[in-house]
Amino acid sequence: DFIALLKQSKYHYLGEFKMALFKSEYLGDLQVTCTNTVSGASITTDAFLGYQNKGDLLNPIDLCVASLCCCSLSMVGTYADNHEIDIDGAYSECDYEVAVNPKRITKITLTFVMPKDKEYSDKEKMMLEKVAVSCGVHHSLSHDIEQVFHFSW
């Protein structure tokens, strides 16, 4: 049975959803490598600016913001693919603001830049904008973080 297989796998079973396990290892020089123990994919991060970091890698706060940026654009792409809407060439840009005591994200601004050479109906625009805020990362972040979504058509 599928549930029994999930419980025996490297996944944690939580209700209807499964989550991959991650292993993080401190490398020294304020760098950490995080590896997905199922896929083997990994990323190395640096400390947040101001902590004598090297500054040549993403930091964990960057990854949090990037996760929202990627997740929401993936949702837009999924909807577009399922409804035969061509958004090839679309991209999103994200920026964020932080507070210092305690250090935390206070605002994330996302701008979705849609291809200028394509025509979109009002309904398509409305649905693509609506689906952008349906991503799991958006719903997982604290309500204390202001999330602003803009579309440039």
Short mmCIF file of N, CA and C in Angstrom, two decimals:
data_model
loop_
_atom_site.label_atom_id
_atom_site.label_comp_id
_atom_site.label_asym_id
_atom_site.label_seq_id
_atom_site.Cartn_x
_atom_site.Cartn_y
_atom_site.Cartn_z
N ASP A 1 0.84 -1.18 0.00
CA ASP A 1 0.00 0.00 0.00
C ASP A 1 0.89 1.25 0.00
N PHE A 2 0.39 2.29 -0.66
CA PHE A 2 1.17 3.50 -0.87
C PHE A 2 1.60 4.15 0.44
N ILE A 3 0.70 4.24 1.41
CA ILE A 3 1.01 4.87 2.70
C ILE A 3 2.12 4.09 3.41
N ALA A 4 2.06 2.78 3.39
CA ALA A 4 3.10 1.97 4.03
C ALA A 4 4.44 2.20 3.35
N LEU A 5 4.45 2.31 2.03
CA LEU A 5 5.70 2.58 1.31
C LEU A 5 6.27 3.93 1.70
N LEU A 6 5.41 4.94 1.82
CA LEU A 6 5.88 6.26 2.23
C LEU A 6 6.51 6.21 3.62
N LYS A 7 5.87 5.49 4.53
CA LYS A 7 6.39 5.42 5.89
C LYS A 7 7.73 4.71 5.95
N GLN A 8 8.00 3.83 5.01
CA GLN A 8 9.28 3.11 4.98
C GLN A 8 10.34 3.87 4.19
N SER A 9 9.96 4.89 3.44
CA SER A 9 10.90 5.60 2.60
C SER A 9 11.64 6.66 3.40
N LYS A 10 12.43 7.46 2.70
CA LYS A 10 13.16 8.55 3.34
C LYS A 10 12.28 9.79 3.47
N TYR A 11 10.98 9.67 3.22
CA TYR A 11 10.06 10.78 3.34
C TYR A 11 9.34 10.70 4.67
N HIS A 12 9.02 11.88 5.22
CA HIS A 12 8.12 11.95 6.36
C HIS A 12 6.72 12.04 5.80
N TYR A 13 5.83 11.26 6.33
CA TYR A 13 4.45 11.30 5.88
C TYR A 13 3.67 12.17 6.84
N LEU A 14 3.08 13.24 6.33
CA LEU A 14 2.30 14.16 7.15
C LEU A 14 0.92 14.30 6.53
N GLY A 15 -0.03 13.55 7.01
CA GLY A 15 -1.37 13.62 6.44
C GLY A 15 -1.35 13.16 5.00
N GLU A 16 -1.74 14.05 4.09
CA GLU A 16 -1.78 13.71 2.67
C GLU A 16 -0.49 14.06 1.97
N PHE A 17 0.43 14.75 2.63
CA PHE A 17 1.61 15.26 1.96
C PHE A 17 2.87 14.61 2.50
N LYS A 18 3.91 14.63 1.72
CA LYS A 18 5.19 14.10 2.14
C LYS A 18 6.24 15.20 2.03
N MET A 19 7.23 15.15 2.87
CA MET A 19 8.29 16.13 2.86
C MET A 19 9.63 15.41 2.81
N ALA A 20 10.54 15.91 2.00
CA ALA A 20 11.87 15.33 1.91
C ALA A 20 12.67 15.71 3.15
N LEU A 21 13.60 14.87 3.50
CA LEU A 21 14.50 15.16 4.60
C LEU A 21 15.68 15.97 4.08
N PHE A 22 16.20 16.84 4.89
CA PHE A 22 17.37 17.63 4.54
C PHE A 22 18.43 17.44 5.61
N LYS A 23 19.66 17.42 5.18
CA LYS A 23 20.80 17.36 6.10
C LYS A 23 21.65 18.58 5.85
N SER A 24 21.93 19.36 6.91
CA SER A 24 22.77 20.54 6.80
C SER A 24 24.08 20.29 7.51
N GLU A 25 25.17 20.73 6.88
CA GLU A 25 26.50 20.53 7.45
C GLU A 25 27.26 21.85 7.45
N TYR A 26 27.81 22.22 8.62
CA TYR A 26 28.61 23.44 8.72
C TYR A 26 29.98 23.18 8.13
N LEU A 27 30.40 24.02 7.19
CA LEU A 27 31.66 23.83 6.48
C LEU A 27 32.79 24.70 7.02
N GLY A 28 32.46 25.61 7.90
CA GLY A 28 33.43 26.61 8.35
C GLY A 28 33.26 27.87 7.53
N ASP A 29 33.90 28.94 7.96
CA ASP A 29 33.81 30.23 7.26
C ASP A 29 32.38 30.69 7.04
N LEU A 30 31.50 30.36 7.98
CA LEU A 30 30.09 30.76 7.98
C LEU A 30 29.29 30.17 6.82
N GLN A 31 29.78 29.07 6.24
CA GLN A 31 29.07 28.43 5.14
C GLN A 31 28.48 27.10 5.58
N VAL A 32 27.28 26.81 5.06
CA VAL A 32 26.55 25.59 5.37
C VAL A 32 26.08 24.96 4.06
N THR A 33 26.24 23.66 3.94
CA THR A 33 25.69 22.94 2.81
C THR A 33 24.47 22.17 3.28
N CYS A 34 23.38 22.32 2.54
CA CYS A 34 22.13 21.63 2.83
C CYS A 34 21.86 20.68 1.67
N THR A 35 21.64 19.40 2.01
CA THR A 35 21.43 18.39 0.98
C THR A 35 20.08 17.71 1.17
N ASN A 36 19.36 17.54 0.08
CA ASN A 36 18.14 16.76 0.09
C ASN A 36 18.56 15.30 0.10
N THR A 37 18.22 14.58 1.14
CA THR A 37 18.70 13.21 1.29
C THR A 37 18.05 12.23 0.34
N VAL A 38 16.99 12.64 -0.33
CA VAL A 38 16.34 11.76 -1.29
C VAL A 38 16.94 11.96 -2.69
N SER A 39 16.99 13.22 -3.13
CA SER A 39 17.47 13.49 -4.50
C SER A 39 18.96 13.70 -4.58
N GLY A 40 19.58 14.09 -3.47
CA GLY A 40 21.01 14.40 -3.49
C GLY A 40 21.31 15.83 -3.89
N ALA A 41 20.29 16.59 -4.29
CA ALA A 41 20.50 17.99 -4.66
C ALA A 41 20.97 18.76 -3.43
N SER A 42 21.89 19.69 -3.64
CA SER A 42 22.39 20.45 -2.50
C SER A 42 22.63 21.90 -2.87
N ILE A 43 22.73 22.71 -1.84
CA ILE A 43 23.02 24.13 -2.00
C ILE A 43 23.89 24.54 -0.82
N THR A 44 24.83 25.42 -1.08
CA THR A 44 25.69 25.94 -0.02
C THR A 44 25.33 27.40 0.21
N THR A 45 25.16 27.76 1.47
CA THR A 45 24.78 29.12 1.82
C THR A 45 25.89 29.80 2.60
N ASP A 46 25.79 31.11 2.67
CA ASP A 46 26.70 31.95 3.44
C ASP A 46 25.87 32.66 4.50
N ALA A 47 26.52 33.23 5.49
CA ALA A 47 25.80 33.98 6.52
C ALA A 47 25.23 35.26 5.92
N PHE A 48 24.27 35.85 6.61
CA PHE A 48 23.66 37.11 6.19
C PHE A 48 24.72 38.20 6.19
N LEU A 49 24.58 39.15 5.28
CA LEU A 49 25.54 40.26 5.21
C LEU A 49 25.70 40.91 6.58
N GLY A 50 26.91 41.28 6.90
CA GLY A 50 27.20 41.91 8.17
C GLY A 50 27.77 40.95 9.20
N TYR A 51 27.88 39.68 8.88
CA TYR A 51 28.41 38.69 9.80
C TYR A 51 29.77 38.18 9.33
N GLN A 52 30.61 39.05 8.80
CA GLN A 52 31.94 38.70 8.28
C GLN A 52 31.87 37.54 7.29
N ASN A 53 30.82 37.53 6.50
CA ASN A 53 30.68 36.48 5.51
C ASN A 53 31.46 36.84 4.26
N LYS A 54 31.62 35.86 3.39
CA LYS A 54 32.31 36.11 2.12
C LYS A 54 31.43 36.86 1.13
N GLY A 55 30.11 36.69 1.25
CA GLY A 55 29.18 37.41 0.40
C GLY A 55 29.06 36.89 -1.02
N ASP A 56 29.64 35.72 -1.29
CA ASP A 56 29.60 35.21 -2.66
C ASP A 56 28.53 34.13 -2.86
N LEU A 57 27.79 33.82 -1.82
CA LEU A 57 26.73 32.81 -1.91
C LEU A 57 25.42 33.40 -1.40
N LEU A 58 24.32 32.74 -1.72
CA LEU A 58 23.05 33.14 -1.15
C LEU A 58 23.05 32.86 0.34
N ASN A 59 22.30 33.65 1.10
CA ASN A 59 22.14 33.38 2.52
C ASN A 59 20.74 32.81 2.74
N PRO A 60 20.48 32.25 3.92
CA PRO A 60 19.17 31.62 4.16
C PRO A 60 17.97 32.55 3.95
N ILE A 61 18.11 33.84 4.26
CA ILE A 61 17.00 34.76 4.02
C ILE A 61 16.79 34.92 2.52
N ASP A 62 17.88 35.01 1.74
CA ASP A 62 17.75 35.04 0.28
C ASP A 62 16.98 33.83 -0.22
N LEU A 63 17.30 32.66 0.33
CA LEU A 63 16.64 31.42 -0.12
C LEU A 63 15.15 31.44 0.18
N CYS A 64 14.79 32.00 1.32
CA CYS A 64 13.37 32.09 1.67
C CYS A 64 12.64 32.95 0.65
N VAL A 65 13.22 34.11 0.32
CA VAL A 65 12.61 35.00 -0.66
C VAL A 65 12.60 34.36 -2.04
N ALA A 66 13.72 33.73 -2.41
CA ALA A 66 13.81 33.05 -3.71
C ALA A 66 12.79 31.92 -3.80
N SER A 67 12.53 31.25 -2.69
CA SER A 67 11.52 30.18 -2.69
C SER A 67 10.15 30.72 -3.04
N LEU A 68 9.79 31.87 -2.49
CA LEU A 68 8.50 32.49 -2.83
C LEU A 68 8.49 32.89 -4.30
N CYS A 69 9.58 33.47 -4.76
CA CYS A 69 9.69 33.91 -6.16
C CYS A 69 9.52 32.72 -7.11
N CYS A 70 10.23 31.64 -6.84
CA CYS A 70 10.16 30.45 -7.71
C CYS A 70 8.83 29.73 -7.60
N CYS A 71 8.32 29.59 -6.39
CA CYS A 71 7.06 28.88 -6.18
C CYS A 71 5.91 29.58 -6.88
N SER A 72 5.82 30.89 -6.71
CA SER A 72 4.71 31.61 -7.32
C SER A 72 4.80 31.60 -8.84
N LEU A 73 6.02 31.74 -9.39
CA LEU A 73 6.16 31.69 -10.84
C LEU A 73 5.87 30.28 -11.37
N SER A 74 6.23 29.26 -10.59
CA SER A 74 5.90 27.89 -10.97
C SER A 74 4.39 27.67 -11.01
N MET A 75 3.67 28.25 -10.06
CA MET A 75 2.22 28.15 -10.06
C MET A 75 1.61 28.84 -11.28
N VAL A 76 2.15 30.01 -11.62
CA VAL A 76 1.70 30.72 -12.82
C VAL A 76 1.97 29.86 -14.05
N GLY A 77 3.16 29.28 -14.12
CA GLY A 77 3.52 28.42 -15.24
C GLY A 77 2.65 27.18 -15.33
N THR A 78 2.35 26.58 -14.20
CA THR A 78 1.49 25.39 -14.19
C THR A 78 0.10 25.73 -14.72
N TYR A 79 -0.46 26.83 -14.23
CA TYR A 79 -1.78 27.24 -14.71
C TYR A 79 -1.73 27.54 -16.21
N ALA A 80 -0.70 28.27 -16.63
CA ALA A 80 -0.58 28.62 -18.04
C ALA A 80 -0.47 27.37 -18.91
N ASP A 81 0.35 26.42 -18.49
CA ASP A 81 0.49 25.17 -19.26
C ASP A 81 -0.83 24.41 -19.34
N ASN A 82 -1.53 24.33 -18.22
CA ASN A 82 -2.80 23.59 -18.18
C ASN A 82 -3.90 24.26 -18.99
N HIS A 83 -3.76 25.55 -19.27
CA HIS A 83 -4.79 26.28 -20.00
C HIS A 83 -4.27 26.81 -21.34
N GLU A 84 -3.16 26.24 -21.78
CA GLU A 84 -2.58 26.57 -23.08
C GLU A 84 -2.38 28.08 -23.27
N ILE A 85 -1.83 28.71 -22.24
CA ILE A 85 -1.48 30.13 -22.29
C ILE A 85 0.04 30.20 -22.41
N ASP A 86 0.54 30.87 -23.41
CA ASP A 86 1.98 30.94 -23.65
C ASP A 86 2.61 32.04 -22.80
N ILE A 87 3.39 31.65 -21.82
CA ILE A 87 4.10 32.64 -21.00
C ILE A 87 5.62 32.46 -21.12
N ASP A 88 6.07 31.72 -22.13
CA ASP A 88 7.51 31.51 -22.30
C ASP A 88 8.22 32.86 -22.34
N GLY A 89 9.24 32.99 -21.53
CA GLY A 89 9.98 34.24 -21.43
C GLY A 89 9.57 35.08 -20.24
N ALA A 90 8.49 34.70 -19.57
CA ALA A 90 8.08 35.43 -18.37
C ALA A 90 9.13 35.22 -17.28
N TYR A 91 9.28 36.21 -16.42
CA TYR A 91 10.19 36.06 -15.29
C TYR A 91 9.67 36.88 -14.12
N SER A 92 10.21 36.59 -12.96
CA SER A 92 9.83 37.36 -11.78
C SER A 92 11.08 37.89 -11.10
N GLU A 93 10.93 39.04 -10.52
CA GLU A 93 12.01 39.66 -9.75
C GLU A 93 11.49 39.88 -8.33
N CYS A 94 12.34 39.62 -7.36
CA CYS A 94 11.94 39.75 -5.97
C CYS A 94 12.92 40.63 -5.22
N ASP A 95 12.39 41.37 -4.31
CA ASP A 95 13.19 42.20 -3.41
C ASP A 95 12.60 42.05 -2.03
N TYR A 96 13.39 42.34 -1.01
CA TYR A 96 12.87 42.21 0.34
C TYR A 96 13.48 43.23 1.27
N GLU A 97 12.77 43.43 2.38
CA GLU A 97 13.22 44.31 3.44
C GLU A 97 13.31 43.49 4.72
N VAL A 98 14.28 43.83 5.58
CA VAL A 98 14.44 43.12 6.84
C VAL A 98 14.47 44.10 8.00
N ALA A 99 14.03 43.62 9.13
CA ALA A 99 14.18 44.33 10.39
C ALA A 99 15.40 43.73 11.08
N VAL A 100 15.96 44.47 12.04
CA VAL A 100 17.21 44.00 12.63
C VAL A 100 17.09 43.41 14.03
N ASN A 101 16.02 43.70 14.76
CA ASN A 101 15.97 43.19 16.12
C ASN A 101 14.57 42.71 16.47
N PRO A 102 14.25 41.44 16.31
CA PRO A 102 15.14 40.40 15.80
C PRO A 102 15.20 40.45 14.27
N LYS A 103 16.29 39.90 13.72
CA LYS A 103 16.44 39.88 12.27
C LYS A 103 15.34 39.02 11.66
N ARG A 104 14.60 39.63 10.76
CA ARG A 104 13.49 38.93 10.13
C ARG A 104 13.08 39.67 8.86
N ILE A 105 12.45 38.95 7.96
CA ILE A 105 11.90 39.56 6.74
C ILE A 105 10.64 40.31 7.13
N THR A 106 10.52 41.54 6.68
CA THR A 106 9.30 42.32 6.96
C THR A 106 8.45 42.53 5.73
N LYS A 107 9.08 42.51 4.54
CA LYS A 107 8.33 42.75 3.31
C LYS A 107 9.03 42.07 2.14
N ILE A 108 8.24 41.44 1.27
CA ILE A 108 8.75 40.86 0.04
C ILE A 108 7.92 41.44 -1.10
N THR A 109 8.60 41.97 -2.10
CA THR A 109 7.93 42.51 -3.28
C THR A 109 8.31 41.66 -4.48
N LEU A 110 7.31 41.14 -5.17
CA LEU A 110 7.52 40.33 -6.37
C LEU A 110 6.95 41.07 -7.56
N THR A 111 7.70 41.10 -8.63
CA THR A 111 7.22 41.67 -9.89
C THR A 111 7.33 40.60 -10.96
N PHE A 112 6.21 40.28 -11.56
CA PHE A 112 6.15 39.30 -12.64
C PHE A 112 6.16 40.08 -13.94
N VAL A 113 7.16 39.83 -14.76
CA VAL A 113 7.28 40.53 -16.04
C VAL A 113 6.85 39.54 -17.13
N MET A 114 5.73 39.84 -17.74
CA MET A 114 5.17 38.95 -18.75
C MET A 114 5.67 39.38 -20.12
N PRO A 115 5.80 38.42 -21.03
CA PRO A 115 6.30 38.74 -22.37
C PRO A 115 5.46 39.82 -23.04
N LYS A 116 6.12 40.84 -23.54
CA LYS A 116 5.42 41.97 -24.16
C LYS A 116 4.90 41.64 -25.55
N ASP A 117 5.44 40.57 -26.15
CA ASP A 117 5.05 40.24 -27.51
C ASP A 117 3.84 39.30 -27.57
N LYS A 118 3.21 39.07 -26.42
CA LYS A 118 2.06 38.16 -26.37
C LYS A 118 0.83 38.92 -25.88
N GLU A 119 -0.31 38.51 -26.37
CA GLU A 119 -1.59 39.12 -25.98
C GLU A 119 -2.26 38.24 -24.94
N TYR A 120 -2.79 38.86 -23.88
CA TYR A 120 -3.51 38.12 -22.85
C TYR A 120 -4.88 38.76 -22.65
N SER A 121 -5.89 37.91 -22.55
CA SER A 121 -7.24 38.43 -22.29
C SER A 121 -7.32 38.90 -20.84
N ASP A 122 -8.34 39.68 -20.54
CA ASP A 122 -8.53 40.14 -19.16
C ASP A 122 -8.71 38.95 -18.21
N LYS A 123 -9.44 37.92 -18.68
CA LYS A 123 -9.65 36.74 -17.85
C LYS A 123 -8.31 36.02 -17.59
N GLU A 124 -7.48 35.87 -18.62
CA GLU A 124 -6.18 35.22 -18.43
C GLU A 124 -5.32 36.01 -17.46
N LYS A 125 -5.29 37.32 -17.59
CA LYS A 125 -4.52 38.16 -16.67
C LYS A 125 -5.01 37.97 -15.24
N MET A 126 -6.34 38.02 -15.06
CA MET A 126 -6.91 37.88 -13.72
C MET A 126 -6.54 36.53 -13.11
N MET A 127 -6.66 35.46 -13.88
CA MET A 127 -6.39 34.12 -13.36
C MET A 127 -4.89 33.93 -13.07
N LEU A 128 -4.03 34.43 -13.93
CA LEU A 128 -2.59 34.30 -13.69
C LEU A 128 -2.18 35.08 -12.44
N GLU A 129 -2.76 36.25 -12.25
CA GLU A 129 -2.47 37.03 -11.04
C GLU A 129 -3.00 36.33 -9.80
N LYS A 130 -4.18 35.73 -9.92
CA LYS A 130 -4.79 35.04 -8.78
C LYS A 130 -3.98 33.80 -8.39
N VAL A 131 -3.54 33.03 -9.38
CA VAL A 131 -2.83 31.79 -9.09
C VAL A 131 -1.44 32.06 -8.49
N ALA A 132 -0.85 33.22 -8.78
CA ALA A 132 0.47 33.55 -8.24
C ALA A 132 0.48 33.53 -6.72
N VAL A 133 -0.63 33.95 -6.12
CA VAL A 133 -0.69 34.00 -4.66
C VAL A 133 -1.23 32.71 -4.05
N SER A 134 -1.35 31.67 -4.87
CA SER A 134 -1.86 30.39 -4.37
C SER A 134 -0.74 29.42 -4.00
N CYS A 135 0.51 29.85 -4.13
CA CYS A 135 1.61 28.91 -3.89
C CYS A 135 1.78 28.60 -2.40
N GLY A 136 2.32 27.43 -2.14
CA GLY A 136 2.50 26.96 -0.77
C GLY A 136 3.44 27.82 0.06
N VAL A 137 4.45 28.39 -0.57
CA VAL A 137 5.39 29.24 0.18
C VAL A 137 4.66 30.50 0.65
N HIS A 138 3.88 31.10 -0.22
CA HIS A 138 3.10 32.29 0.15
C HIS A 138 2.24 32.01 1.38
N HIS A 139 1.58 30.85 1.39
CA HIS A 139 0.70 30.51 2.49
C HIS A 139 1.45 30.02 3.73
N SER A 140 2.72 29.69 3.59
CA SER A 140 3.52 29.20 4.72
C SER A 140 4.23 30.32 5.47
N LEU A 141 4.45 31.43 4.81
CA LEU A 141 5.15 32.54 5.46
C LEU A 141 4.24 33.23 6.48
N SER A 142 4.85 33.80 7.48
CA SER A 142 4.12 34.51 8.53
C SER A 142 3.27 35.63 7.94
N HIS A 143 2.12 35.85 8.55
CA HIS A 143 1.25 36.96 8.14
C HIS A 143 1.88 38.30 8.51
N ASP A 144 2.93 38.27 9.33
CA ASP A 144 3.65 39.49 9.68
C ASP A 144 4.52 39.99 8.52
N ILE A 145 4.75 39.14 7.53
CA ILE A 145 5.54 39.53 6.36
C ILE A 145 4.59 40.06 5.29
N GLU A 146 4.77 41.32 4.94
CA GLU A 146 3.96 41.89 3.87
C GLU A 146 4.45 41.32 2.54
N GLN A 147 3.54 40.78 1.75
CA GLN A 147 3.88 40.22 0.45
C GLN A 147 3.11 41.00 -0.61
N VAL A 148 3.87 41.63 -1.51
CA VAL A 148 3.29 42.47 -2.54
C VAL A 148 3.57 41.83 -3.90
N PHE A 149 2.51 41.58 -4.66
CA PHE A 149 2.62 40.96 -5.98
C PHE A 149 2.22 41.98 -7.05
N HIS A 150 3.12 42.22 -8.00
CA HIS A 150 2.84 43.11 -9.13
C HIS A 150 3.01 42.31 -10.43
N PHE A 151 2.21 42.66 -11.42
CA PHE A 151 2.37 42.09 -12.76
C PHE A 151 2.62 43.22 -13.74
N SER A 152 3.60 43.03 -14.59
CA SER A 152 3.87 43.96 -15.66
C SER A 152 3.49 43.28 -16.96
N TRP A 153 2.39 43.74 -17.54
CA TRP A 153 1.88 43.17 -18.78
C TRP A 153 2.41 43.99 -19.91
#
